mmCIF file of C-alpha atoms in Angstrom:
data_model
loop_
_atom_site.group_PDB
_atom_site.id
_atom_site.type_symbol
_atom_site.label_atom_id
_atom_site.label_comp_id
_atom_site.label_asym_id
_atom_site.label_seq_id
_atom_site.Cartn_x
_atom_site.Cartn_y
_atom_site.Cartn_z
ATOM 1 C CA MET A 429 -6.672 -2.779 -21.468
ATOM 2 C CA ASP A 430 -4.610 -4.853 -23.269
ATOM 3 C CA PHE A 431 -0.782 -5.000 -20.768
ATOM 4 C CA THR A 432 0.944 -7.829 -22.396
ATOM 5 C CA LEU A 433 4.140 -6.854 -24.240
ATOM 6 C CA ASN A 434 4.685 -6.730 -27.500
ATOM 7 C CA THR A 435 7.847 -8.649 -29.309
ATOM 8 C CA GLU A 436 9.912 -6.328 -28.733
ATOM 9 C CA GLN A 437 9.458 -6.206 -24.449
ATOM 10 C CA GLN A 438 8.967 -9.967 -24.050
ATOM 11 C CA LEU A 439 12.442 -10.147 -25.968
ATOM 12 C CA LEU A 440 13.967 -7.404 -23.630
ATOM 13 C CA SER A 441 12.122 -9.741 -21.248
ATOM 14 C CA ASP A 442 14.293 -13.384 -22.010
ATOM 15 C CA SER A 443 17.488 -11.628 -22.529
ATOM 16 C CA VAL A 444 17.468 -9.824 -18.999
ATOM 17 C CA ALA A 445 16.404 -13.511 -17.767
ATOM 18 C CA ARG A 446 18.255 -15.507 -19.097
ATOM 19 C CA PHE A 447 21.362 -13.103 -18.188
ATOM 20 C CA ILE A 448 20.305 -13.254 -15.007
ATOM 21 C CA GLN A 449 19.632 -17.405 -15.297
ATOM 22 C CA THR A 450 23.191 -17.746 -16.155
ATOM 23 C CA GLU A 451 25.163 -14.501 -15.049
ATOM 24 C CA TYR A 452 24.246 -13.343 -12.026
ATOM 25 C CA ASP A 453 22.602 -15.734 -9.180
ATOM 26 C CA PHE A 454 22.483 -15.287 -5.578
ATOM 27 C CA GLU A 455 25.705 -16.782 -5.020
ATOM 28 C CA THR A 456 27.407 -14.702 -7.152
ATOM 29 C CA ARG A 457 25.801 -11.211 -5.927
ATOM 30 C CA ALA A 458 26.381 -11.894 -2.275
ATOM 31 C CA LYS A 459 30.346 -12.641 -3.296
ATOM 32 C CA SER A 460 29.366 -9.222 -5.618
ATOM 33 C CA VAL A 461 27.917 -7.803 -2.374
ATOM 34 C CA GLY A 462 30.559 -9.132 0.292
ATOM 35 C CA SER A 463 33.348 -7.498 -2.263
ATOM 36 C CA GLY A 464 32.935 -4.120 -2.273
ATOM 37 C CA ASP A 465 32.802 -4.031 -6.099
ATOM 38 C CA GLN A 466 29.706 -4.460 -8.022
ATOM 39 C CA ARG A 467 29.923 -2.415 -10.658
ATOM 40 C CA ARG A 468 32.828 -4.934 -12.243
ATOM 41 C CA ALA A 469 30.856 -7.546 -10.455
ATOM 42 C CA SER A 470 27.018 -6.363 -12.762
ATOM 43 C CA ARG A 471 28.575 -7.127 -16.003
ATOM 44 C CA TRP A 472 28.497 -3.368 -17.028
ATOM 45 C CA ASP A 473 30.051 -4.382 -20.330
ATOM 46 C CA THR A 474 26.656 -7.165 -20.953
ATOM 47 C CA PHE A 475 23.883 -4.102 -19.810
ATOM 48 C CA ALA A 476 26.758 -2.500 -23.166
ATOM 49 C CA ALA A 477 26.067 -4.901 -25.352
ATOM 50 C CA ASN A 478 22.914 -6.779 -24.485
ATOM 51 C CA GLY A 479 21.585 -2.935 -25.280
ATOM 52 C CA TRP A 480 19.428 -2.314 -21.749
ATOM 53 C CA LEU A 481 21.424 1.008 -20.968
ATOM 54 C CA ALA A 482 20.284 2.342 -24.203
ATOM 55 C CA ALA A 483 16.744 1.168 -23.533
ATOM 56 C CA ALA A 484 15.088 4.172 -22.994
ATOM 57 C CA VAL A 485 16.741 6.674 -24.730
ATOM 58 C CA PRO A 486 15.403 8.557 -27.856
ATOM 59 C CA GLY A 487 16.157 7.088 -30.820
ATOM 60 C CA ASP A 488 17.597 10.230 -32.206
ATOM 61 C CA LEU A 489 19.688 10.285 -29.702
ATOM 62 C CA GLY A 490 21.459 6.826 -30.577
ATOM 63 C CA GLY A 491 19.062 5.300 -28.733
ATOM 64 C CA TRP A 492 15.924 2.253 -28.572
ATOM 65 C CA GLY A 493 13.318 4.984 -28.788
ATOM 66 C CA GLY A 494 11.629 2.808 -26.276
ATOM 67 C CA THR A 495 9.934 4.456 -22.861
ATOM 68 C CA ALA A 496 9.549 3.818 -18.757
ATOM 69 C CA VAL A 497 7.985 0.910 -20.129
ATOM 70 C CA GLU A 498 11.038 -0.698 -21.882
ATOM 71 C CA THR A 499 12.975 0.258 -17.908
ATOM 72 C CA ALA A 500 10.114 -1.189 -15.901
ATOM 73 C CA VAL A 501 10.758 -4.700 -18.363
ATOM 74 C CA ILE A 502 14.485 -4.421 -17.164
ATOM 75 C CA SER A 503 14.260 -3.518 -13.646
ATOM 76 C CA GLN A 504 11.420 -6.338 -12.770
ATOM 77 C CA GLN A 505 13.527 -8.573 -13.987
ATOM 78 C CA LEU A 506 15.978 -7.778 -11.677
ATOM 79 C CA GLY A 507 14.403 -6.985 -9.129
ATOM 80 C CA ARG A 508 14.121 -10.531 -9.516
ATOM 81 C CA ALA A 509 17.637 -10.877 -8.954
ATOM 82 C CA LEU A 510 18.164 -8.546 -6.382
ATOM 83 C CA PHE A 511 20.395 -7.251 -8.790
ATOM 84 C CA ALA A 512 23.074 -4.711 -7.211
ATOM 85 C CA GLY A 513 25.049 -2.867 -9.259
ATOM 86 C CA PRO A 514 24.377 0.760 -10.623
ATOM 87 C CA TRP A 515 21.203 0.365 -12.736
ATOM 88 C CA LEU A 516 19.106 2.167 -10.605
ATOM 89 C CA GLY A 517 21.207 5.087 -10.284
ATOM 90 C CA SER A 518 23.424 5.483 -13.168
ATOM 91 C CA ALA A 519 21.245 4.057 -16.099
ATOM 92 C CA VAL A 520 17.884 5.191 -15.353
ATOM 93 C CA LEU A 521 17.703 8.056 -12.740
ATOM 94 C CA ALA A 522 20.690 9.685 -14.049
ATOM 95 C CA THR A 523 20.088 9.510 -17.767
ATOM 96 C CA GLN A 524 16.640 10.478 -18.068
ATOM 97 C CA VAL A 525 17.801 13.204 -16.048
ATOM 98 C CA LEU A 526 20.249 14.678 -17.992
ATOM 99 C CA ILE A 527 18.295 13.760 -20.933
ATOM 100 C CA ALA A 528 14.989 16.381 -19.395
ATOM 101 C CA SER A 529 17.183 18.411 -19.368
ATOM 102 C CA GLY A 530 17.611 19.132 -22.839
ATOM 103 C CA ASN A 531 20.888 20.837 -22.652
ATOM 104 C CA GLN A 532 21.495 19.394 -26.123
ATOM 105 C CA ALA A 533 25.413 19.149 -26.275
ATOM 106 C CA LEU A 534 25.492 17.654 -23.032
ATOM 107 C CA ILE A 535 22.760 15.295 -24.618
ATOM 108 C CA ARG A 536 25.661 14.584 -28.016
ATOM 109 C CA GLU A 537 28.246 14.392 -26.294
ATOM 110 C CA TRP A 538 26.858 11.980 -23.224
ATOM 111 C CA LEU A 539 24.851 9.728 -23.892
ATOM 112 C CA PRO A 540 26.524 7.544 -26.369
ATOM 113 C CA LEU A 541 29.188 7.254 -23.785
ATOM 114 C CA LEU A 542 26.383 6.459 -21.900
ATOM 115 C CA CYS A 543 25.190 3.972 -23.948
ATOM 116 C CA ASP A 544 27.864 2.191 -24.636
ATOM 117 C CA GLY A 545 29.236 1.405 -21.207
ATOM 118 C CA SER A 546 32.131 3.189 -21.146
ATOM 119 C CA ARG A 547 30.869 6.411 -19.577
ATOM 120 C CA ARG A 548 29.136 6.768 -16.558
ATOM 121 C CA LEU A 549 26.655 9.592 -14.480
ATOM 122 C CA ALA A 550 25.183 9.512 -11.231
ATOM 123 C CA LEU A 551 22.365 11.857 -9.445
ATOM 124 C CA ALA A 552 23.215 13.877 -6.318
ATOM 125 C CA TYR A 553 19.858 15.330 -5.458
ATOM 126 C CA SER A 554 19.365 13.540 -2.047
ATOM 127 C CA GLU A 555 20.172 16.432 0.788
ATOM 128 C CA GLN A 556 19.879 15.910 4.959
ATOM 129 C CA GLY A 557 16.328 16.277 6.076
ATOM 130 C CA ALA A 558 15.284 16.436 2.990
ATOM 131 C CA ARG A 559 13.727 13.442 2.519
ATOM 132 C CA GLY A 560 13.519 12.609 -1.149
ATOM 133 C CA ILE A 561 11.415 15.591 -1.965
ATOM 134 C CA ALA A 562 13.391 17.373 -4.379
ATOM 135 C CA HIS A 563 12.828 21.199 -3.975
ATOM 136 C CA ILE A 564 14.522 21.012 -1.020
ATOM 137 C CA VAL A 565 17.914 22.232 -1.423
ATOM 138 C CA GLU A 566 20.825 24.167 0.514
ATOM 139 C CA THR A 567 23.873 22.818 -0.920
ATOM 140 C CA ARG A 568 24.637 26.059 -3.362
ATOM 141 C CA ALA A 569 26.128 27.993 -6.962
ATOM 142 C CA THR A 570 26.895 30.910 -7.007
ATOM 143 C CA LYS A 571 28.703 32.217 -10.286
ATOM 144 C CA ASP A 572 32.151 33.012 -10.836
ATOM 145 C CA GLY A 573 33.255 34.192 -14.459
ATOM 146 C CA ALA A 574 32.134 31.363 -16.776
ATOM 147 C CA THR A 575 31.701 29.200 -14.392
ATOM 148 C CA HIS A 576 30.290 28.568 -11.576
ATOM 149 C CA ARG A 577 31.150 26.684 -7.344
ATOM 150 C CA ILE A 578 29.186 24.338 -5.950
ATOM 151 C CA SER A 579 29.217 24.271 -1.816
ATOM 152 C CA GLY A 580 26.995 21.894 0.065
ATOM 153 C CA ARG A 581 26.870 18.140 1.484
ATOM 154 C CA LYS A 582 24.640 15.389 -0.528
ATOM 155 C CA THR A 583 23.209 12.440 0.477
ATOM 156 C CA LEU A 584 22.638 8.813 -0.437
ATOM 157 C CA VAL A 585 24.264 8.830 -4.098
ATOM 158 C CA LEU A 586 23.253 5.574 -5.934
ATOM 159 C CA GLY A 587 25.908 4.880 -7.888
ATOM 160 C CA GLY A 588 27.522 7.047 -7.281
ATOM 161 C CA LEU A 589 30.895 4.689 -6.432
ATOM 162 C CA GLY A 590 33.124 4.494 -9.659
ATOM 163 C CA VAL A 591 31.381 7.634 -11.866
ATOM 164 C CA ASP A 592 33.256 9.528 -13.881
ATOM 165 C CA ALA A 593 30.653 12.948 -13.650
ATOM 166 C CA PHE A 594 27.980 13.613 -11.444
ATOM 167 C CA ILE A 595 24.505 16.007 -11.914
ATOM 168 C CA VAL A 596 24.193 17.519 -8.747
ATOM 169 C CA SER A 597 21.236 20.077 -7.966
ATOM 170 C CA ALA A 598 22.146 23.343 -6.246
ATOM 171 C CA ARG A 599 20.268 26.459 -5.540
ATOM 172 C CA SER A 600 21.294 29.828 -6.825
ATOM 173 C CA ASP A 601 17.928 31.628 -5.617
ATOM 174 C CA GLY A 602 15.501 31.327 -3.388
ATOM 175 C CA ALA A 603 15.247 29.814 0.781
ATOM 176 C CA ILE A 604 16.455 26.521 0.930
ATOM 177 C CA ASN A 605 13.028 24.625 0.232
ATOM 178 C CA ASP A 606 11.454 27.624 -2.427
ATOM 179 C CA ARG A 607 10.862 25.403 -5.524
ATOM 180 C CA ASN A 608 12.432 28.994 -8.207
ATOM 181 C CA GLY A 609 15.494 28.543 -8.435
ATOM 182 C CA VAL A 610 16.862 25.040 -8.235
ATOM 183 C CA GLY A 611 19.459 24.464 -11.484
ATOM 184 C CA LEU A 612 21.098 21.476 -12.490
ATOM 185 C CA PHE A 613 25.002 20.581 -13.212
ATOM 186 C CA LEU A 614 28.100 18.802 -14.243
ATOM 187 C CA VAL A 615 31.259 17.755 -11.881
ATOM 188 C CA ALA A 616 33.813 15.685 -12.198
ATOM 189 C CA ALA A 617 34.097 13.321 -10.185
ATOM 190 C CA ASP A 618 37.993 14.319 -9.581
ATOM 191 C CA ALA A 619 36.768 17.511 -9.392
ATOM 192 C CA ALA A 620 38.924 19.597 -6.717
ATOM 193 C CA GLY A 621 37.428 20.609 -3.644
ATOM 194 C CA LEU A 622 34.782 17.433 -3.821
ATOM 195 C CA SER A 623 34.988 14.298 -1.621
ATOM 196 C CA MET A 624 32.726 10.780 -1.112
ATOM 197 C CA THR A 625 32.300 8.625 0.942
ATOM 198 C CA ALA A 626 30.851 5.169 0.880
ATOM 199 C CA THR A 627 28.230 3.789 2.222
ATOM 200 C CA LYS A 628 26.558 0.515 2.699
ATOM 201 C CA LEU A 629 22.745 0.231 2.154
ATOM 202 C CA HIS A 630 20.748 -1.911 4.468
ATOM 203 C CA ASP A 631 20.375 -4.622 1.845
ATOM 204 C CA GLY A 632 23.848 -4.461 0.419
ATOM 205 C CA THR A 633 23.977 -1.584 -2.135
ATOM 206 C CA GLU A 634 25.553 0.854 -2.426
ATOM 207 C CA ALA A 635 26.006 4.135 -2.307
ATOM 208 C CA ALA A 636 27.977 7.546 -2.344
ATOM 209 C CA ASP A 637 28.092 11.093 0.373
ATOM 210 C CA LEU A 638 29.562 13.988 -1.502
ATOM 211 C CA ALA A 639 30.806 17.096 0.692
ATOM 212 C CA PHE A 640 31.752 20.014 -2.634
ATOM 213 C CA GLU A 641 33.657 22.443 -1.337
ATOM 214 C CA GLU A 642 34.341 25.764 -3.686
ATOM 215 C CA VAL A 643 34.280 22.592 -6.716
ATOM 216 C CA PRO A 644 34.114 24.225 -10.334
ATOM 217 C CA ALA A 645 30.594 22.811 -12.594
ATOM 218 C CA THR A 646 29.060 23.529 -16.026
ATOM 219 C CA VAL A 647 25.102 24.419 -15.686
ATOM 220 C CA ILE A 648 23.618 21.558 -17.352
ATOM 221 C CA SER A 649 19.785 23.216 -17.137
ATOM 222 C CA SER A 650 18.312 26.122 -19.413
ATOM 223 C CA ASN A 651 19.829 28.396 -16.506
ATOM 224 C CA ALA A 652 21.169 28.185 -12.492
ATOM 225 C CA ALA A 653 17.684 28.511 -11.467
ATOM 226 C CA ASP A 654 15.545 26.150 -14.084
ATOM 227 C CA GLY A 655 16.871 22.341 -13.438
ATOM 228 C CA LEU A 656 13.528 21.472 -11.052
ATOM 229 C CA ASP A 657 11.676 20.081 -13.561
ATOM 230 C CA GLY A 658 14.275 17.679 -15.655
ATOM 231 C CA LEU A 659 15.006 16.381 -12.645
ATOM 232 C CA GLU A 660 12.193 15.425 -11.011
ATOM 233 C CA TYR A 661 11.201 14.408 -14.824
ATOM 234 C CA GLY A 662 14.269 11.788 -13.219
ATOM 235 C CA LEU A 663 12.631 11.369 -10.980
ATOM 236 C CA SER A 664 9.433 9.938 -11.517
ATOM 237 C CA HIS A 665 10.657 7.631 -14.075
ATOM 238 C CA ALA A 666 13.634 5.977 -11.661
ATOM 239 C CA MET A 667 10.538 5.778 -8.983
ATOM 240 C CA LEU A 668 8.564 3.218 -11.890
ATOM 241 C CA ALA A 669 11.627 1.537 -12.393
ATOM 242 C CA LEU A 670 11.501 0.899 -8.585
ATOM 243 C CA CYS A 671 8.514 -0.152 -8.760
ATOM 244 C CA ALA A 672 8.605 -2.360 -10.703
ATOM 245 C CA GLU A 673 11.985 -4.120 -9.571
ATOM 246 C CA LEU A 674 10.215 -4.019 -6.137
ATOM 247 C CA VAL A 675 6.710 -6.484 -8.056
ATOM 248 C CA GLY A 676 10.075 -8.664 -9.119
ATOM 249 C CA CYS A 677 11.549 -8.556 -5.738
ATOM 250 C CA MET A 678 7.483 -10.148 -4.660
ATOM 251 C CA GLU A 679 7.363 -13.012 -7.226
ATOM 252 C CA ARG A 680 10.353 -13.868 -6.702
ATOM 253 C CA SER A 681 10.414 -14.539 -2.212
ATOM 254 C CA ILE A 682 6.609 -16.135 -4.002
ATOM 255 C CA GLU A 683 8.306 -18.478 -5.785
ATOM 256 C CA ILE A 684 11.165 -19.148 -3.049
ATOM 257 C CA THR A 685 8.639 -19.449 -0.483
ATOM 258 C CA ALA A 686 6.101 -21.359 -2.448
ATOM 259 C CA GLU A 687 9.785 -24.178 -3.337
ATOM 260 C CA TYR A 688 10.591 -24.270 0.934
ATOM 261 C CA LEU A 689 6.500 -25.071 1.683
ATOM 262 C CA ARG A 690 6.602 -27.983 -0.438
ATOM 263 C CA THR A 691 9.216 -29.602 0.471
ATOM 264 C CA ARG A 692 9.595 -28.625 4.023
ATOM 265 C CA LYS A 693 7.899 -31.272 6.468
ATOM 266 C CA GLN A 694 6.188 -31.361 10.189
ATOM 267 C CA PHE A 695 4.012 -34.920 11.492
ATOM 268 C CA GLY A 696 5.308 -35.979 7.614
ATOM 269 C CA VAL A 697 3.756 -33.948 5.096
ATOM 270 C CA PRO A 698 4.978 -30.815 3.847
ATOM 271 C CA ILE A 699 3.984 -27.761 5.132
ATOM 272 C CA GLY A 700 1.844 -26.857 2.652
ATOM 273 C CA SER A 701 0.101 -28.594 2.697
ATOM 274 C CA PHE A 702 -1.435 -26.994 5.686
ATOM 275 C CA GLN A 703 -4.581 -24.878 5.313
ATOM 276 C CA SER A 704 -3.795 -21.711 7.456
ATOM 277 C CA LEU A 705 -0.535 -21.581 5.443
ATOM 278 C CA GLN A 706 -1.859 -22.023 1.651
ATOM 279 C CA HIS A 707 -4.207 -18.675 2.649
ATOM 280 C CA ARG A 708 -0.863 -16.740 3.233
ATOM 281 C CA MET A 709 0.431 -17.711 0.454
ATOM 282 C CA ALA A 710 -3.029 -16.241 -0.873
ATOM 283 C CA ASP A 711 -2.794 -13.192 0.309
ATOM 284 C CA MET A 712 0.967 -12.742 -0.348
ATOM 285 C CA VAL A 713 -0.469 -13.493 -4.310
ATOM 286 C CA ALA A 714 -2.777 -10.900 -4.337
ATOM 287 C CA GLU A 715 -1.242 -8.299 -2.694
ATOM 288 C CA MET A 716 1.599 -8.669 -5.380
ATOM 289 C CA GLU A 717 -0.932 -8.332 -7.841
ATOM 290 C CA LEU A 718 -2.954 -5.567 -6.881
ATOM 291 C CA ALA A 719 1.060 -4.257 -6.631
ATOM 292 C CA ARG A 720 1.532 -5.141 -10.833
ATOM 293 C CA SER A 721 -2.173 -3.648 -11.455
ATOM 294 C CA MET A 722 -0.654 -0.474 -9.848
ATOM 295 C CA LEU A 723 2.601 -0.085 -11.204
ATOM 296 C CA PHE A 724 0.323 0.048 -14.985
ATOM 297 C CA ALA A 725 -1.031 2.026 -13.450
ATOM 298 C CA ALA A 726 1.033 4.476 -12.618
ATOM 299 C CA LEU A 727 3.013 3.749 -16.226
ATOM 300 C CA ALA A 728 0.216 3.800 -18.351
ATOM 301 C CA SER A 729 -0.528 8.384 -17.039
ATOM 302 C CA PHE A 730 3.071 8.368 -16.822
ATOM 303 C CA GLU A 731 3.293 8.239 -20.767
ATOM 304 C CA ASN A 732 -0.523 9.568 -21.096
ATOM 305 C CA ASP A 733 -1.476 11.815 -17.598
ATOM 306 C CA ASP A 734 -0.499 15.713 -16.975
ATOM 307 C CA VAL A 735 2.253 16.326 -15.232
ATOM 308 C CA ALA A 736 0.177 16.662 -12.059
ATOM 309 C CA THR A 737 -1.475 13.439 -12.811
ATOM 310 C CA HIS A 738 1.275 11.358 -13.209
ATOM 311 C CA ARG A 739 2.645 12.444 -10.218
ATOM 312 C CA ARG A 740 -0.971 11.652 -8.131
ATOM 313 C CA VAL A 741 -1.229 8.325 -8.967
ATOM 314 C CA LEU A 742 3.014 7.814 -9.209
ATOM 315 C CA ASP A 743 2.680 8.739 -5.601
ATOM 316 C CA GLY A 744 0.290 6.309 -4.837
ATOM 317 C CA ALA A 745 2.312 3.897 -6.260
ATOM 318 C CA LYS A 746 4.894 4.524 -4.621
ATOM 319 C CA THR A 747 2.912 4.590 -1.782
ATOM 320 C CA LEU A 748 1.159 0.861 -2.039
ATOM 321 C CA ILE A 749 3.804 -1.083 -3.524
ATOM 322 C CA THR A 750 6.538 -0.209 -1.309
ATOM 323 C CA THR A 751 3.745 -0.662 1.031
ATOM 324 C CA ALA A 752 2.430 -4.324 -0.448
ATOM 325 C CA ALA A 753 6.821 -5.033 -1.264
ATOM 326 C CA ARG A 754 7.718 -5.163 2.501
ATOM 327 C CA ASN A 755 4.564 -7.007 3.442
ATOM 328 C CA VAL A 756 5.096 -10.253 1.040
ATOM 329 C CA CYS A 757 8.568 -10.324 1.648
ATOM 330 C CA GLY A 758 8.105 -9.915 5.267
ATOM 331 C CA GLN A 759 5.193 -13.242 5.517
ATOM 332 C CA GLY A 760 7.966 -15.303 3.448
ATOM 333 C CA ILE A 761 10.710 -14.402 6.318
ATOM 334 C CA GLN A 762 7.949 -15.752 8.494
ATOM 335 C CA LEU A 763 7.370 -18.706 6.302
ATOM 336 C CA HIS A 764 10.636 -19.959 6.379
ATOM 337 C CA GLY A 765 10.640 -18.903 10.190
ATOM 338 C CA GLY A 766 14.345 -19.407 11.714
ATOM 339 C CA ILE A 767 16.585 -19.757 9.110
ATOM 340 C CA GLY A 768 14.424 -17.315 7.532
ATOM 341 C CA MET A 769 16.699 -14.219 8.959
ATOM 342 C CA THR A 770 19.807 -16.230 8.347
ATOM 343 C CA GLU A 771 22.361 -14.542 5.373
ATOM 344 C CA GLU A 772 22.475 -17.746 3.653
ATOM 345 C CA CYS A 773 19.072 -17.579 3.529
ATOM 346 C CA ALA A 774 17.420 -15.472 0.296
ATOM 347 C CA ILE A 775 14.176 -14.751 1.327
ATOM 348 C CA GLY A 776 15.699 -11.799 4.076
ATOM 349 C CA HIS A 777 17.559 -9.405 1.179
ATOM 350 C CA TYR A 778 14.206 -9.308 -0.495
ATOM 351 C CA PHE A 779 12.933 -8.130 2.386
ATOM 352 C CA LYS A 780 15.737 -5.966 2.810
ATOM 353 C CA ARG A 781 15.386 -4.755 -0.423
ATOM 354 C CA ALA A 782 11.920 -3.879 0.047
ATOM 355 C CA VAL A 783 12.976 -2.211 3.348
ATOM 356 C CA VAL A 784 15.498 -0.260 1.914
ATOM 357 C CA ALA A 785 13.239 1.000 -1.137
ATOM 358 C CA ASP A 786 10.937 2.466 0.945
ATOM 359 C CA ALA A 787 13.011 5.078 1.913
ATOM 360 C CA LEU A 788 14.295 5.422 -1.419
ATOM 361 C CA PHE A 789 12.799 9.026 -3.599
ATOM 362 C CA GLY A 790 11.151 9.765 -0.412
ATOM 363 C CA SER A 791 8.778 6.906 1.745
ATOM 364 C CA SER A 792 5.892 5.261 0.903
ATOM 365 C CA SER A 793 4.518 7.678 3.647
ATOM 366 C CA LEU A 794 5.521 11.136 2.880
ATOM 367 C CA HIS A 795 4.542 9.829 -1.430
ATOM 368 C CA GLU A 796 0.631 8.419 0.789
ATOM 369 C CA ALA A 797 0.396 12.494 2.210
ATOM 370 C CA ALA A 798 1.403 13.720 -1.064
ATOM 371 C CA CYS A 799 -1.543 12.187 -2.935
ATOM 372 C CA ALA A 800 -3.715 12.952 -0.312
ATOM 373 C CA ALA A 801 -2.802 15.987 -0.464
ATOM 374 C CA ALA A 802 -3.454 15.867 -4.011
ATOM 375 C CA LEU A 803 -6.654 14.742 -4.252
ATOM 376 C CA GLN A 804 -7.934 17.208 -1.934
ATOM 377 C CA ASP A 805 -7.138 19.291 -4.093
ATOM 378 C CA GLU A 806 -8.617 17.943 -6.943
ATOM 379 C CA LEU A 807 -12.248 18.198 -5.323
ATOM 380 C CA ARG A 808 -12.240 21.592 -4.106
ATOM 381 C CA ALA A 809 -11.305 22.249 -8.316
ATOM 382 C CA VAL A 810 -14.107 19.932 -8.763
ATOM 383 C CA HIS A 811 -16.886 21.939 -6.340
ATOM 384 C CA ALA A 812 -15.089 25.258 -6.040
#
């Protein structure tokens, strides 16, 4: 199987790499994270002008007609730079959930504005105690004439600061953990009864916590109780983007560490000449390449397999890649020694991102358990 990029994908990767080299180095990122104004510092207009916001939007809806592969190509390059803007939360997660919702009127109204960067959406699905599981929803939607009213709380809304509206998952029927009864709703960011609290994550990126008190909302899904499939599709797409980002993080961590080992001297020689450190670097590279292979498998499954299969493969990918990223970036700190723990040294920030990424969309242990359960179900079906 050929995993090389085609001409268009390589050009896409090169364009993002040039942006990082010229406009988003480590110092620029540090300033944007410190200022708390990550949207402006993320050069969102550049993303729109280069077509990156439209890369995975269907061609008949004004996009490039790309797939999750194009999203992964961009995300991998952004991972190398520890990009702190709202790419994952807005350009990937919210956009893909909107597309998967099937609401053609809202899709055609919003997608051109999302692609040209003039508007942004964020997805509010995560709740306290839900561990990132999409169908565990306590937030309620009640019918109120021609509209609905949303009441409840959402946490960890990625890219939620400065958006124009939120896509919100809310339950119109059933118990808190029922797979049925969950709908998707559009809520204006300035809607009455909606309050937002900004929060900064361990890696310096921003998110929002939302509180809804009888907030007016428009149904996005075909009805108020069937939005889970679209929500889970968007989350799968975003998890692939996150996995690709972590591969980029590992690549750059290894490069930074290798350069440090070449320049740091002990006993009159570069410490990179010590065989034990060479072996540790080799282990880091091997673990990164295994993670890259798992990313390729997950991308192929997402495009070609049935839903149950691609979810199982993606569960495995999230587990393996986030674990590998923590190990590789953590080893980078160890090989730097004490300086690797300082704010001025880039390597520690890659480890912080790996730790945060593990918690996003469900932890690696959660996905490992889901993958194991799916494999057991398949074995039972074979031997039944």
